[in-house]
Tab-separated table of C-alpha atoms in Angstrom:
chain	number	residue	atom	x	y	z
F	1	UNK	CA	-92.996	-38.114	87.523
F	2	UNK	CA	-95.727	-35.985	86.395
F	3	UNK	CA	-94.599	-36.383	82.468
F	4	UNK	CA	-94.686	-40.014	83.003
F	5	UNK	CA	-97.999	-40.209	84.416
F	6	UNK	CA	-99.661	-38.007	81.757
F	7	UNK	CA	-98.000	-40.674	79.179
F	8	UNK	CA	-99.494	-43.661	80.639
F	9	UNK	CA	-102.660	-42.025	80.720
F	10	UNK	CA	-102.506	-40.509	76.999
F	11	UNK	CA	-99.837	-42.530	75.550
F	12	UNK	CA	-101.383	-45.872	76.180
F	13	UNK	CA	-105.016	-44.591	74.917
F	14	UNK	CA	-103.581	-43.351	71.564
F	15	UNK	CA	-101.217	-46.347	70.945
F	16	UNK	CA	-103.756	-49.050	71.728
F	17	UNK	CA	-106.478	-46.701	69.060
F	18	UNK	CA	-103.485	-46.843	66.761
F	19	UNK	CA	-102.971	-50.863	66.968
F	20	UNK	CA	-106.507	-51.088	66.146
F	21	UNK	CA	-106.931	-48.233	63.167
F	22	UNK	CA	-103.789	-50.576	62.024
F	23	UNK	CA	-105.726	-53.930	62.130
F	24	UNK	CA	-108.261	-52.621	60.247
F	25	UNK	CA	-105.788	-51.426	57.606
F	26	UNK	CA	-104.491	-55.145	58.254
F	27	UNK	CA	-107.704	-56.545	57.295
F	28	UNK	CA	-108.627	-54.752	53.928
F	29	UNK	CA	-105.317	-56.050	52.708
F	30	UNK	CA	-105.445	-59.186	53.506
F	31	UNK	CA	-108.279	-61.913	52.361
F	32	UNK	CA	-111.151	-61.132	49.176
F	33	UNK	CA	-110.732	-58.032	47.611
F	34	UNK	CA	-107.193	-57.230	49.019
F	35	UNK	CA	-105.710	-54.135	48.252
F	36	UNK	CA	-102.313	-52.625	49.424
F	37	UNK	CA	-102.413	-50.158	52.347
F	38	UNK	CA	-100.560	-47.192	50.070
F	39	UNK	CA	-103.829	-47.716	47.856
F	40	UNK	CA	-106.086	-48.130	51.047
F	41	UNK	CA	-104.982	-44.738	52.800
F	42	UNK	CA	-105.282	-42.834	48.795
F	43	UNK	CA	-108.416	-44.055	48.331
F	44	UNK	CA	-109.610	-42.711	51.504
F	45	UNK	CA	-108.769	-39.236	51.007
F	46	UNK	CA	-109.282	-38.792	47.622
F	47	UNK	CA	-109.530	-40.651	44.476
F	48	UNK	CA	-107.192	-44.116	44.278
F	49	UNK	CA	-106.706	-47.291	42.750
F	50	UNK	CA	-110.653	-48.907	41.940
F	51	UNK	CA	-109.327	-51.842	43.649
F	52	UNK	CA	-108.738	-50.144	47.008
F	53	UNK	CA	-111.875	-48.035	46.581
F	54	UNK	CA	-113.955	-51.205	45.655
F	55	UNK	CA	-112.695	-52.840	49.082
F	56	UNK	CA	-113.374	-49.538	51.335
F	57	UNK	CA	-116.914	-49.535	49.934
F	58	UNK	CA	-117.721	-53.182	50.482
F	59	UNK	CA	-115.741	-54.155	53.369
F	60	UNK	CA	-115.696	-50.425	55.045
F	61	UNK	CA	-118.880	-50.527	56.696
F	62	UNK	CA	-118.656	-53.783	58.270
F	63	UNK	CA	-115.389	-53.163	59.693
F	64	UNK	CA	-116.501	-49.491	61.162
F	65	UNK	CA	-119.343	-51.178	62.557
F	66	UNK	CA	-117.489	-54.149	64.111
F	67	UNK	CA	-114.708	-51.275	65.650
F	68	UNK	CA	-117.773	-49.092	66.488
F	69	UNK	CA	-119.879	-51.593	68.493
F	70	UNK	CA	-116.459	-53.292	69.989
F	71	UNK	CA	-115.715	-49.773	71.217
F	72	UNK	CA	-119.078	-49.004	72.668
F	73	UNK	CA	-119.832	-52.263	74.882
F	74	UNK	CA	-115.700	-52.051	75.941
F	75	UNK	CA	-116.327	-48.458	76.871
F	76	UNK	CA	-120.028	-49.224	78.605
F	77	UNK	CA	-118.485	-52.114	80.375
F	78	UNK	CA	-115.769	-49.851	81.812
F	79	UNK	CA	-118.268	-47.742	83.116
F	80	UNK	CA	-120.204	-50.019	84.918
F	81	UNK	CA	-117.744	-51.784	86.297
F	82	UNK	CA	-115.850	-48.182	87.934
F	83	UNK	CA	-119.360	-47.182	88.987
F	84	UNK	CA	-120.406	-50.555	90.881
F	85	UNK	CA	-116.625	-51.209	91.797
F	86	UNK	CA	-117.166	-54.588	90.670
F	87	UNK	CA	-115.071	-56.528	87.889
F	88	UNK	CA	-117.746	-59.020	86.448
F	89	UNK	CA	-120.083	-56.007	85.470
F	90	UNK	CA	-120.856	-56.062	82.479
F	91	UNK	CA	-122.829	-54.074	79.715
F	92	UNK	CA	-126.052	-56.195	80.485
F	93	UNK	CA	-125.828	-55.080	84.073
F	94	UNK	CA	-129.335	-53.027	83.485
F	95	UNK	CA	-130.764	-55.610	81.661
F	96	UNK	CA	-130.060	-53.642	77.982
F	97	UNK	CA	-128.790	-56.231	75.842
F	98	UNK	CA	-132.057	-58.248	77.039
F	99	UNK	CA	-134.320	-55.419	76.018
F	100	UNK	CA	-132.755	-54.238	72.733
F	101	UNK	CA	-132.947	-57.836	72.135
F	102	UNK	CA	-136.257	-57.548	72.443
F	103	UNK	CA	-137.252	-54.610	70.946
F	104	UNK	CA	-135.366	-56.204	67.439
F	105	UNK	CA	-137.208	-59.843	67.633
F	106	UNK	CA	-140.617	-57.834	68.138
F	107	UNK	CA	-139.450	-55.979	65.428
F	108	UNK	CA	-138.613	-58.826	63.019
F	109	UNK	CA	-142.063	-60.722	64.404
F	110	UNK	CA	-144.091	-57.985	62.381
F	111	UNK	CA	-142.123	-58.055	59.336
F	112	UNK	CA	-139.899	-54.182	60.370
F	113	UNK	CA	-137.197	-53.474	57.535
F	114	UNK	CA	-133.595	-53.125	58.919
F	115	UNK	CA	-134.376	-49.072	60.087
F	116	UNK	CA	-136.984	-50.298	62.091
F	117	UNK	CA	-135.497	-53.535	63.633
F	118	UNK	CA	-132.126	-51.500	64.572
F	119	UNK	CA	-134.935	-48.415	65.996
F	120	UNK	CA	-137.101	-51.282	68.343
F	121	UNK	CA	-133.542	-52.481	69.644
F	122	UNK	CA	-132.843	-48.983	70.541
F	123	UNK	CA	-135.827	-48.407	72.049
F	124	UNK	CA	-135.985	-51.710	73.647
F	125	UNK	CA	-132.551	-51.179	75.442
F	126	UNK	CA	-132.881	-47.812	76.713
F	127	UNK	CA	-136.543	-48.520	78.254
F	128	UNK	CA	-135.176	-51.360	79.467
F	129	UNK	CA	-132.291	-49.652	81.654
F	130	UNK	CA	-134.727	-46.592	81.945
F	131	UNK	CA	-137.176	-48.944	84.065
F	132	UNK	CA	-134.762	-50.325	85.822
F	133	UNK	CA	-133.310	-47.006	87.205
F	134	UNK	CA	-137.046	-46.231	87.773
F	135	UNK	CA	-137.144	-49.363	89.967
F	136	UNK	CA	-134.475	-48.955	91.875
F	137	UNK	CA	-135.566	-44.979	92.466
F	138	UNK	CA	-138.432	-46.545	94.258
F	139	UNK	CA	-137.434	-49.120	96.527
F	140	UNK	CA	-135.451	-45.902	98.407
F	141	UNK	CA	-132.907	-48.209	99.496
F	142	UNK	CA	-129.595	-47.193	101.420
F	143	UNK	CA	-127.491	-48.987	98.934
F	144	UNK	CA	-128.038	-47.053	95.529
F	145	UNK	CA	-126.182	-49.554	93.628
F	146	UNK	CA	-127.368	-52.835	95.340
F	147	UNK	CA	-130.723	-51.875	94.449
F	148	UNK	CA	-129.672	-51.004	91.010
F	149	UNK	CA	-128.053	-54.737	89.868
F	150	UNK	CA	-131.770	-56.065	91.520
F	151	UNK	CA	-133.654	-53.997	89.488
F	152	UNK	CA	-132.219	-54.632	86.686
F	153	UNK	CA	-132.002	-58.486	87.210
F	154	UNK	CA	-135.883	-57.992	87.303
F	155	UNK	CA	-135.756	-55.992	83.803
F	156	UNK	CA	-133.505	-57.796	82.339
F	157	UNK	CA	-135.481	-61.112	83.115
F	158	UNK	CA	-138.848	-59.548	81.505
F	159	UNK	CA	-137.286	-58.702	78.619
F	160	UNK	CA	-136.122	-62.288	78.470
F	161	UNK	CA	-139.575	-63.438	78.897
F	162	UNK	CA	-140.784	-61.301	76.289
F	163	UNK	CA	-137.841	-62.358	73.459
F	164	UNK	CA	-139.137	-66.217	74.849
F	165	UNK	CA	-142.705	-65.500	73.731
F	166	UNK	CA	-141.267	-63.814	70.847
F	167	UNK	CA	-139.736	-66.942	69.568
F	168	UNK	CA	-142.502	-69.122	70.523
F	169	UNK	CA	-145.118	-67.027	68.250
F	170	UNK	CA	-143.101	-66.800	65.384
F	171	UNK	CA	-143.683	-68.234	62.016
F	172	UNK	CA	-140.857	-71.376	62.468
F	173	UNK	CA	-139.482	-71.158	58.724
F	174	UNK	CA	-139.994	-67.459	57.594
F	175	UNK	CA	-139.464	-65.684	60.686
F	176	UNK	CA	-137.985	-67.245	63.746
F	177	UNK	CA	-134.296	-67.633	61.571
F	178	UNK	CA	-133.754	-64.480	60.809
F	179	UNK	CA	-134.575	-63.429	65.037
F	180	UNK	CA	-132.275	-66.187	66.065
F	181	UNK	CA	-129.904	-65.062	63.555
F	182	UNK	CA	-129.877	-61.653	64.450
F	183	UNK	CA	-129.685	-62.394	68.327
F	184	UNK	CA	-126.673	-64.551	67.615
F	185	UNK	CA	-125.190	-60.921	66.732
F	186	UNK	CA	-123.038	-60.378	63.458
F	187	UNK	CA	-121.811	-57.358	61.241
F	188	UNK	CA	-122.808	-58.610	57.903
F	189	UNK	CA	-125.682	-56.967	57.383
F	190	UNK	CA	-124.149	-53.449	58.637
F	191	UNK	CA	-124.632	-50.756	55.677
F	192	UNK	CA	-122.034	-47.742	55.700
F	193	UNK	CA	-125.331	-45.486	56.722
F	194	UNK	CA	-126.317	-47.656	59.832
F	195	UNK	CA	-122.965	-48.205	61.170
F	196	UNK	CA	-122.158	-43.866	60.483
F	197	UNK	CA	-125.895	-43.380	62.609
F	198	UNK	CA	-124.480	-45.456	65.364
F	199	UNK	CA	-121.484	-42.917	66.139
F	200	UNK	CA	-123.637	-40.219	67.051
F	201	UNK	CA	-125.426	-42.177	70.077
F	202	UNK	CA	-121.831	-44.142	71.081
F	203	UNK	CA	-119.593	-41.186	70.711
F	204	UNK	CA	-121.737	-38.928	72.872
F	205	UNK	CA	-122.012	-41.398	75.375
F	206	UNK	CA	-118.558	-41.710	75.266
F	207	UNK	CA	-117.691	-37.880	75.779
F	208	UNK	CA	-120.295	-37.815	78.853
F	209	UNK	CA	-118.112	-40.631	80.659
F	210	UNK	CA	-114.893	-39.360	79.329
F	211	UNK	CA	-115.796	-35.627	80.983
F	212	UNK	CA	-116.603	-37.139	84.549
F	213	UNK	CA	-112.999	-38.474	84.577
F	214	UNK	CA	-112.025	-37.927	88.113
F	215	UNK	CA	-115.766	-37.930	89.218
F	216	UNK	CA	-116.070	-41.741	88.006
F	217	UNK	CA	-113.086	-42.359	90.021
F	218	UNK	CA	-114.535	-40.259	93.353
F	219	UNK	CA	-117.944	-42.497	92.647
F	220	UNK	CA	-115.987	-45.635	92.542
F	221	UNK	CA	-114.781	-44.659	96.354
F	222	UNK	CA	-118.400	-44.361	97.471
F	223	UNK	CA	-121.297	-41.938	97.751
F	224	UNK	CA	-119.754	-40.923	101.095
F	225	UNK	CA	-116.033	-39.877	99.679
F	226	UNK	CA	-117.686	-38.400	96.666
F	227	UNK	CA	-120.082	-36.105	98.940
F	228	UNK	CA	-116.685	-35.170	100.621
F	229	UNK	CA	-115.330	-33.667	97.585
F	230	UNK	CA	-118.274	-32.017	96.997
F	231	UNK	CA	-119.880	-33.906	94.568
F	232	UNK	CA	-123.736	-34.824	94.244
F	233	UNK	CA	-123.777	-38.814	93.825
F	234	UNK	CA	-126.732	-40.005	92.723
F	235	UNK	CA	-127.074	-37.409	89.563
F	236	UNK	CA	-123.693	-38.111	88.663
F	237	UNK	CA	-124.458	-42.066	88.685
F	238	UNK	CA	-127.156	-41.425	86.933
F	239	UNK	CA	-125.931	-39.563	83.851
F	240	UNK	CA	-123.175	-42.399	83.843
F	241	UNK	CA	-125.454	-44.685	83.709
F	242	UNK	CA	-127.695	-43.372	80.598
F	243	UNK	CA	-124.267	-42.930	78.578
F	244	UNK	CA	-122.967	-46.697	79.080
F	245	UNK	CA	-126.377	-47.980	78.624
F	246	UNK	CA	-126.897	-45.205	75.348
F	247	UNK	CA	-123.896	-46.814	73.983
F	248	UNK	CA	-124.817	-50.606	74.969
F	249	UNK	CA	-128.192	-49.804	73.234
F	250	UNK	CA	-126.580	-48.747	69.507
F	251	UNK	CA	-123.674	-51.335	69.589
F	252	UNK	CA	-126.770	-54.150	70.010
F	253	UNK	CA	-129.584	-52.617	67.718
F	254	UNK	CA	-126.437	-52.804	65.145
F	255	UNK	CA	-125.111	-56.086	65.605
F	256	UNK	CA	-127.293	-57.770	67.668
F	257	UNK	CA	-126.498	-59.771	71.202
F	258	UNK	CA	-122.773	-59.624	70.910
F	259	UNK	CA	-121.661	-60.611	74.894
F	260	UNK	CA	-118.036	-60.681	76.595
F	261	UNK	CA	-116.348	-57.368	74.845
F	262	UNK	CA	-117.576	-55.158	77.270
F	263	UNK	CA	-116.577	-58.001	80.202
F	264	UNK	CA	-112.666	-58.261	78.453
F	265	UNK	CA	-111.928	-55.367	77.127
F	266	UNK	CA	-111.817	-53.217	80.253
F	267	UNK	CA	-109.724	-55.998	82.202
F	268	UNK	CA	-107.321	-56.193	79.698
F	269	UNK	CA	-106.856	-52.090	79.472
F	270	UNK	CA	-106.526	-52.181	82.979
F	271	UNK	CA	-103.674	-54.122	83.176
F	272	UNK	CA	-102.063	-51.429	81.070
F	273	UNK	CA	-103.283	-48.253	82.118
F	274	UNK	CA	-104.385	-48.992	85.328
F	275	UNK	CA	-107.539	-48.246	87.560
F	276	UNK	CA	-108.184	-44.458	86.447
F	277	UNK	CA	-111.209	-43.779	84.542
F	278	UNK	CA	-109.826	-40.913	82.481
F	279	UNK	CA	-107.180	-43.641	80.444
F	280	UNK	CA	-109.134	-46.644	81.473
F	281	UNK	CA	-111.956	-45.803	79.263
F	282	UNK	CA	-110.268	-45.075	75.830
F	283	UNK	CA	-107.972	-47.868	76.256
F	284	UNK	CA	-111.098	-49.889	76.733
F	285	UNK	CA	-112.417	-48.461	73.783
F	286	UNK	CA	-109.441	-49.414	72.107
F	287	UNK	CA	-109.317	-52.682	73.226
F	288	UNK	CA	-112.773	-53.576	72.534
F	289	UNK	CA	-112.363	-52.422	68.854
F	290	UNK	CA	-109.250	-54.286	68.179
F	291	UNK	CA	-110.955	-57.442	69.778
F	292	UNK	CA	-114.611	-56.771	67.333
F	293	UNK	CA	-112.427	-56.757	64.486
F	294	UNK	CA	-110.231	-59.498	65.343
F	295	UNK	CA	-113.432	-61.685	66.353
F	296	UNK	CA	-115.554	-60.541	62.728
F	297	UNK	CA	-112.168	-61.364	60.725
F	298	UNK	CA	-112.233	-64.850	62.407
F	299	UNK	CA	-115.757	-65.366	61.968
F	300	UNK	CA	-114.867	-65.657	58.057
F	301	UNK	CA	-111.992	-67.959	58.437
F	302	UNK	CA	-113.771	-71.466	58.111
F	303	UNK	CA	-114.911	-71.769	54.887
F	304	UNK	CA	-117.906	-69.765	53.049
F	305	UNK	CA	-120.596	-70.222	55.983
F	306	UNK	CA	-119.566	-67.129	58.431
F	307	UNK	CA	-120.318	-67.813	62.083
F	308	UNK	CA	-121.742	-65.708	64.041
F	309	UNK	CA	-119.754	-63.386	66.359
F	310	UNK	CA	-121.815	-63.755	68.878
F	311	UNK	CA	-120.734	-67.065	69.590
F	312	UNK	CA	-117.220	-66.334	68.488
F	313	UNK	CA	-116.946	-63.863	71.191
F	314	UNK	CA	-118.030	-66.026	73.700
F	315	UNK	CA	-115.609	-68.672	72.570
F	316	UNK	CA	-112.851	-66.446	72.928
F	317	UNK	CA	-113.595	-64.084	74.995
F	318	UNK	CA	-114.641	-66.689	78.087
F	319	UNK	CA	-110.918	-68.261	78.321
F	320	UNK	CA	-109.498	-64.777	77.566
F	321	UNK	CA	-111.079	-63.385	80.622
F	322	UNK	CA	-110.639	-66.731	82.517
F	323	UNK	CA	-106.782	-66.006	82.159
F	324	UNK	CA	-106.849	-62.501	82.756
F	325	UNK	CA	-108.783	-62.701	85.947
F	326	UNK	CA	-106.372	-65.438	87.037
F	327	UNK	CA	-103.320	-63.566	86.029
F	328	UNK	CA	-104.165	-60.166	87.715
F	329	UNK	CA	-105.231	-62.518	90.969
F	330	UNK	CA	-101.718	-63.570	91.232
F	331	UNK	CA	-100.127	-60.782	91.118
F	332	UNK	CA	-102.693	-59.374	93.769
């Protein structure tokens, strides 16, 4: 019994990371500058055909960004939605997206170069969940979490206003395109050296949730069973919540507003590896990057204008989830 609960927790994980490592192979051999996966796996350990080389260099980064940020809002989402033991939480929950969204469109208003538009939506997202948490410190109320999806309602909503006044001040041919462009999210743009700076903030965020493990799950009990075990709530929710929203900030100030990945992904792991944070969040992970790639693949499918993933996502992802949540209340 025990060997067959350690493979659903690992097994699942490292199959569902394989699938998607796979679909990215998939992808560079398939479409413009195709190139066999033989040539593909020598010309990423050493020297190999210049075809396969050619297509790692041009289509590389956009695909590790797309599997990056997929990973990081699937693996945020999961987070959240163990920590407020509700399903529809979401990545946003703190108002982050909002604020990195802001944070890149003030960014673009002044004329920033891609460093500095991807460093304001940084910025933008973690201040944004930072006051938040700040908020919700304050009001002292009994219910730690309640207080916490208010407050950052309230964030979420200035940094909407702000990204409104945003749009309204700027310059309607030269400027306000490329804001709306970037807020429709996308992985075009990604360069091999942004989407390599967004591991560091995404995979430590993902080794502080992945080292709570059972903690998460005590948490997702309640403050009162988690004090039973010993443990000290509100720090632990706290550190939780600055990795998920650490994560949520890089995926955005990459690719922009990119929404339902981190609402999917972890209801589709869980119907594989169940409720348990220590497999639920990898799969997620997993997940999420198989369904980035899948989504940035399709957004090149009709014709030579690319759509944006951004709306892709929520074109898929909606009746995805819509089925999922269905499915799972069926069964329940």
């Amino acid at each position: 019994m025990g060997s067959l609960s350690a493979l659903r927790r690992w097994g699942a994980p490292l199959a569902l990371a394989g699938l998607a490592l796979l679909g990215a192979i998939a992808v560079l051999a398939t479409g413009p500058l195709a190139a066999s996966p033989a040539a593909l796996l020598a010309a990423a350990f050493g020297p190999g055909p210049p075809e396969a080389e050619l297509a790692l260099a041009l289509r590389g980064p956009r695909l590790l960004a797309a599997m990056t940020c997929g990973a990081a809002l699937a693996g945020a989402g999961a987070g959240f939605q163990i920590l407020f033991r509700n399903p529809l939480a979401s990545p946003d929950l703190l108002g982050v997206t909002s604020g990195a969204g802001f944070g890149a469109a003030l960014a673009l208003l002044f004329g920033a170069g891609a460093v500095l538009v991807q460093s304001a939506a940084f910025a933008g997202g973690l201040a944004t969940g930072a006051l938040a948490v700040i908020c919700a410190a304050l009001t002292r109320s009994g219910d730690g979490r309640l207080a916490l999806i208010l407050c950052g309602i309230v964030a979420g909503a200035l940094a909407t206003a702000g990204l409104g006044l945003v749009v309204i001040v700027a310059e309607p041919y030269s400027q306000l395109p490329s804001i709306t462009y970037w807020l429709l999210g996308s992985f075009t743009r990604a360069t091999a050296g942004e989407a390599a700076l967004a591991l560091a903030p995404v995979g430590l965020g993902a080794i502080v949730l992945l080292s709570l493990g059972f903690r998460l799950d005590a948490l997702s009990l309640g403050d009162e069973q988690a004090r039973s075990l010993g443990l000290s709530a509100a720090p632990l929710r706290l550190l939780a919540l600055a990795a998920a929203a650490l994560m949520t900030s890089a995926a955005v100030a990459v690719a922009g507003v990119v929404g339902w990945i981190g609402l999917l992904a972890p209801h589709a792991a869980r119907r594989i590896v169940g409720e348990r944070a220590g497999a639920l969040i990898p799969a997620a992970m997993a997940v999420g990057a198989l369904f980035a790639l899948l989504i940035d693949r399709l957004s090149t499918a009709f014709g030579p204008a690319e759509l944006p993933v951004g709306l892709l996502s929520a074109a898929v992802g909606a009746p995805a989830f819509l089925s999922l949540f269905i499915a799972t209340s069926r069964r329940t």
